[in-house]
XYZ file of C-alpha atoms in Angstrom:
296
model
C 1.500 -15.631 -4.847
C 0.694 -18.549 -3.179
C 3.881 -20.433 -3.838
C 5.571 -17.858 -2.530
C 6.849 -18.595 1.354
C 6.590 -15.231 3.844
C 9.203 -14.714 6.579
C 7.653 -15.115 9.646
C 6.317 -11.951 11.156
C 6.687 -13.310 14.649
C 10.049 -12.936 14.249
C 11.358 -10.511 16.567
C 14.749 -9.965 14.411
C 15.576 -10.701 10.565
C 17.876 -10.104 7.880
C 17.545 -10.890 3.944
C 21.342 -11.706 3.690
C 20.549 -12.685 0.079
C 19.674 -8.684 -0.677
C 21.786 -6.205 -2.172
C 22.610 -4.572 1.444
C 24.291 -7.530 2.404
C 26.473 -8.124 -0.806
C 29.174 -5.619 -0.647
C 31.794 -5.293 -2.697
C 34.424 -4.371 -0.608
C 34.159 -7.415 1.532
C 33.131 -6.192 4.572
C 30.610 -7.906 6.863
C 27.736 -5.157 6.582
C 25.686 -4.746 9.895
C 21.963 -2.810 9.591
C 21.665 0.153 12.681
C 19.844 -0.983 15.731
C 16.953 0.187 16.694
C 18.675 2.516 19.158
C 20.703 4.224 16.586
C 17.426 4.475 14.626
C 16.001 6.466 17.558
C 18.915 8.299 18.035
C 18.804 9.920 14.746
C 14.713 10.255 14.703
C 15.774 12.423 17.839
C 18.209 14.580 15.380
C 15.838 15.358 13.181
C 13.173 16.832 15.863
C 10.718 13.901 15.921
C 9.431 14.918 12.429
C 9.517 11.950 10.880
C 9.207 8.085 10.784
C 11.277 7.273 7.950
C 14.718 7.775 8.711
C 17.197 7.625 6.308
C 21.021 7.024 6.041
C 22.132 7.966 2.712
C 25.640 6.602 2.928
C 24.182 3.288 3.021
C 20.970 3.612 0.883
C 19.253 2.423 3.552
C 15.430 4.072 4.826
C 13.977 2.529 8.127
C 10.439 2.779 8.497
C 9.558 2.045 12.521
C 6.871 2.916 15.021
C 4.102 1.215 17.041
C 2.715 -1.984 15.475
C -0.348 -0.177 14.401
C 1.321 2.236 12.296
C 4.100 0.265 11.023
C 2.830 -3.430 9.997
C 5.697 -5.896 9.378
C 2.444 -7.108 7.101
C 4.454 -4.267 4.676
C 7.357 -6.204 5.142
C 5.936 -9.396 3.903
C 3.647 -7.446 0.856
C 7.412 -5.555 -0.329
C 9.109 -9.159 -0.041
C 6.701 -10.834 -1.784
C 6.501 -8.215 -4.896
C 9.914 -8.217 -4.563
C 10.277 -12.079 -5.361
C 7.010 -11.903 -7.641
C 8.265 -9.381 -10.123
C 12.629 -10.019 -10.172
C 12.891 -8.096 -13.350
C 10.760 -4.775 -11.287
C 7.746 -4.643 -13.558
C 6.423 -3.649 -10.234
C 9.315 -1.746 -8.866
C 9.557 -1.465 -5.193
C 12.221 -0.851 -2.646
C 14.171 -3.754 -1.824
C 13.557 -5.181 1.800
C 16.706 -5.408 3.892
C 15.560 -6.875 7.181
C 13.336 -5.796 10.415
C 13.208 -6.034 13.869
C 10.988 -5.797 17.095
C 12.227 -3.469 19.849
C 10.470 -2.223 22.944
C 6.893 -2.397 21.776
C 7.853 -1.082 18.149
C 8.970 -2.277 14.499
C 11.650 -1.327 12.376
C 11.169 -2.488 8.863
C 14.708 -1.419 6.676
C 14.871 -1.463 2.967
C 16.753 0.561 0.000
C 16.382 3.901 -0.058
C 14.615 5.020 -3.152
C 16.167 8.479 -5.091
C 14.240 10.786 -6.232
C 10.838 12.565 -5.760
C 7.465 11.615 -5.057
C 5.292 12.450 -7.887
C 3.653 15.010 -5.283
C 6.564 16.739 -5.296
C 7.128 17.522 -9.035
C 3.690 17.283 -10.400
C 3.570 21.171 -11.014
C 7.490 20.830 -13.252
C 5.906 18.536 -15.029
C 4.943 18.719 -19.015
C 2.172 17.029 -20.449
C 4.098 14.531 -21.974
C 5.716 13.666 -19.283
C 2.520 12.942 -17.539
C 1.709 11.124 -19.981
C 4.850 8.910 -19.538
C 4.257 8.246 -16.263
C 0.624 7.415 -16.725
C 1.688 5.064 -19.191
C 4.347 2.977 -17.113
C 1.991 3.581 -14.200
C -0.709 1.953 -15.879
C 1.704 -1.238 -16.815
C 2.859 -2.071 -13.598
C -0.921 -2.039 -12.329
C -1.422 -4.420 -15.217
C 1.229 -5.932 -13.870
C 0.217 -6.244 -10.211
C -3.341 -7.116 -11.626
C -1.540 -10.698 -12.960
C -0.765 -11.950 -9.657
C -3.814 -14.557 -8.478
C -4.724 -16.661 -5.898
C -5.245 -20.232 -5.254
C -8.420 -20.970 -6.955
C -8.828 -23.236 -4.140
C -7.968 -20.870 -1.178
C -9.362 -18.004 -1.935
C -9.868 -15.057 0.534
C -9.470 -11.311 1.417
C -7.133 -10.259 3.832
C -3.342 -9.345 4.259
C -0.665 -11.106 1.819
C 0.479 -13.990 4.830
C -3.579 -14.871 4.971
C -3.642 -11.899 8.198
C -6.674 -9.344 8.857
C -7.522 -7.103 5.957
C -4.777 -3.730 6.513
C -6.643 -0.848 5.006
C -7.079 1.739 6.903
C -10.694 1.847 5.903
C -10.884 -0.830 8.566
C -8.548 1.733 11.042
C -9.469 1.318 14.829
C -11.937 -1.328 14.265
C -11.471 -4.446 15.755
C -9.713 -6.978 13.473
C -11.272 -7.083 10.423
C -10.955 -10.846 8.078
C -9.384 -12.221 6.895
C -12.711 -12.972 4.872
C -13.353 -16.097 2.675
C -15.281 -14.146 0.187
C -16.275 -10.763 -1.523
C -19.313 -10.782 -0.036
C -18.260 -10.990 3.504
C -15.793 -8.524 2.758
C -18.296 -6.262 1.512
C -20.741 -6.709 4.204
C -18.161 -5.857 6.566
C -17.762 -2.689 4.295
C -20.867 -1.725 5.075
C -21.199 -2.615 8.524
C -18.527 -0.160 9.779
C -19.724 2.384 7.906
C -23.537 2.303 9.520
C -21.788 1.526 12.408
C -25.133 0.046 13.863
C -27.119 -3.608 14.789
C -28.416 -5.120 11.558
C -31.940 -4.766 13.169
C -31.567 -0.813 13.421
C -29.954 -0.322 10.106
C -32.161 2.211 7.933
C -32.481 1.281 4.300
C -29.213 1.478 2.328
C -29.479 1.855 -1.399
C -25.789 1.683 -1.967
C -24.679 -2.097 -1.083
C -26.443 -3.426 -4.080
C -23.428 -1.295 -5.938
C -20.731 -3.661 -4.355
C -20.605 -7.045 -6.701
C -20.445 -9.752 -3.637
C -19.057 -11.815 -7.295
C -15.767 -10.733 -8.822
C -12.007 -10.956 -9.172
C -9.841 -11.067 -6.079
C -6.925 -9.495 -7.160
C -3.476 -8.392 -5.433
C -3.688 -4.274 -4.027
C -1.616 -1.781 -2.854
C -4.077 0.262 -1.729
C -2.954 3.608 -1.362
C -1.782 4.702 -4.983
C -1.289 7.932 -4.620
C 1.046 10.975 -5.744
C 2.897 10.483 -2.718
C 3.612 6.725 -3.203
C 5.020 7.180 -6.490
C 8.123 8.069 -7.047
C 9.896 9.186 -9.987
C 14.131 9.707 -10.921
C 15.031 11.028 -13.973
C 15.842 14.419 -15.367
C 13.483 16.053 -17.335
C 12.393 14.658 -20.606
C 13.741 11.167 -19.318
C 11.341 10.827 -16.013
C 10.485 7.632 -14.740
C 8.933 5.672 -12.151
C 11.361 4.699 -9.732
C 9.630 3.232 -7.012
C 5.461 2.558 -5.278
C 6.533 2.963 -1.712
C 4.025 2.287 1.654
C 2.942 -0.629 1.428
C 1.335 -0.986 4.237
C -2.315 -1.319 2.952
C -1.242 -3.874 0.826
C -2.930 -7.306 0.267
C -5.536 -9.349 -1.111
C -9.119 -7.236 -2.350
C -11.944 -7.145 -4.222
C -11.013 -5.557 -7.683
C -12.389 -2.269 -7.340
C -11.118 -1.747 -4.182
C -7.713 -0.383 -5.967
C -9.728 1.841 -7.839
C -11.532 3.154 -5.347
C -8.867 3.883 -2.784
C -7.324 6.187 -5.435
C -9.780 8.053 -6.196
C -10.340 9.401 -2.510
C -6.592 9.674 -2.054
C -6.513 12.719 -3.568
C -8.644 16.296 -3.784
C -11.368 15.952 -6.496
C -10.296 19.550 -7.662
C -6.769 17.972 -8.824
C -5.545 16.712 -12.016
C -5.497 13.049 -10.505
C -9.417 12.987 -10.682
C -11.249 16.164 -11.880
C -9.282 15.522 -15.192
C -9.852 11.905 -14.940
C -6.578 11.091 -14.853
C -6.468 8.574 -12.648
C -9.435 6.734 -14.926
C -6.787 6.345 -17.437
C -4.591 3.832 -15.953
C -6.355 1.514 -14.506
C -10.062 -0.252 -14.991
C -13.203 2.137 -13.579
C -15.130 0.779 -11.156
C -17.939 3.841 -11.406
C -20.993 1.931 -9.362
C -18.215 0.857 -6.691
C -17.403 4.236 -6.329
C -20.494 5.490 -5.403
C -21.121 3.038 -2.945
C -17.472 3.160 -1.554
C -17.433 6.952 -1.356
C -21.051 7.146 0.664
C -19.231 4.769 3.068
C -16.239 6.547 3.266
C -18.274 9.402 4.340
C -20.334 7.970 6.899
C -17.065 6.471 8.396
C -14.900 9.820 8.397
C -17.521 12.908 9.661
């Protein structure tokens, strides 16, 4: 990843005129809405939403204030985007962004279909077995991509503060030149007091300060998956929100998955979601307690 060059996210306006938006066939000069038409149609549809999408030109914008919509997504969905060409990681294809009146507006391909949320209950057995399958192969996949030896560190995928939302409403948070500080920051929110007033914690010993940094999304989650395909042919489609996305420790995928969803569900109390990627079971402990504290 670290060959890879990042479009600058001080850049208040940008389009990828090599992407698929801006190759039409009819020769026309294609031209992405502006913000204001954005907001015109986010009026339309009663304020519900922040993804607003026009079909007729397979286009979804994504905008709000710059702590809910990170053009730090922007660079993580570009960078997949160049990592994997042939979409062992699939992901929707970045078409530009821009900066207007305090907010950003990050456009890309609109993805068909339904999250797996959605269709979980029409789904067979097999076919959740499918999509376990080619859900554990592109986190094998994502698992491939490695730092620098050299310049190693946690934090966003252009070397920015960590993006979790663990770390929401904190102050900036890394990005951190190791596991252990990374970890100790962990912690540190979650007591949420002086190191000299901190009772005795029995959980950071759980959190290896030595181990693979590897590249995360974060937030897998039924919601962020989605699947096209009629029945008996489903297939991922698409990990949308990207937003989390960067460089972490390597349980911290795990981990985030796991509390993503209700324990009662299918996605953990059937250990399904232990069956596509590597357990982390210590981690969890210790990254659930935290959790905890943080969110009463």
């Amino acid at each position: 990843m670290e060959k890879f060059s990042f479009p600058d996210s001080s850049t208040g306006k940008i389009d990828f005129n090599d992407s698929s938006f801006f190759q039409p066939s009819t020769g026309s000069s294609p031209v992405l809405p502006s913000p204001a038409t954005v907001r015109q149609e986010w009026h339309k549809l009663g304020r519900h939403t922040r993804a607003i999408q026009f079909e007729d030109l397979g286009l979804v914008v994504k905008f709000g204030d710059p702590q809910s919509v990170r053009l730090e997504e922007a660079q993580a969905m570009k960078a997949i985007h160049q990592a994997f060409p042939n979409k062992e990681v699939p992901v929707p294809e970045l078409f530009g962004w821009r900066v207007d009146q305090g907010q950003n507006f990050i456009y890309m391909s609109l993805v068909e279909g339904s999250t797996l949320r959605e269709i979980w209950q029409l789904l067979t057995q097999d076919e959740k077995v499918s999509l376990r399958d080619q859900l554990g192969r592109i986190v094998a996949a994502l698992r491939q991509l490695r730092q620098d030896p050299k310049h190693q560190y946690i934090g966003s995928v252009s070397r920015g503060s960590v993006q979790d939302l663990y770390f929401y409403g904190e102050d900036e948070a890394g990005p951190f030149p190791s596991v252990r500080a990374f970890n100790d920051w962990v912690q540190s929110t979650a007591l949420r007091l002086p190191i000299s007033q901190r009772p005795p914690d029995p959980y950071r010993a759980f959190l290896p300060d030595s181990c693979d940094i590897c590249f995360t999304h974060g937030d897998l989650n039924l919601g962020n998956i989605m699947v096209s395909g009629d029945p008996g042919a489903r297939r991922i489609a698409a990990i949308i929100d990207w937003e989390q996305a960067g460089w972490y420790p390597e349980f911290w995928e795990y981990c985030k998955a796991l509390i993503a969803e209700p324990y009662w569900h299918e996605w953990r109390d059937a250990g399904w979601s232990d069956t596509f990627m590597k357990t982390y079971p210590d981690e969890w402990v210790a990254f659930s307690e935290y959790w905890t504290w943080k969110r009463p």
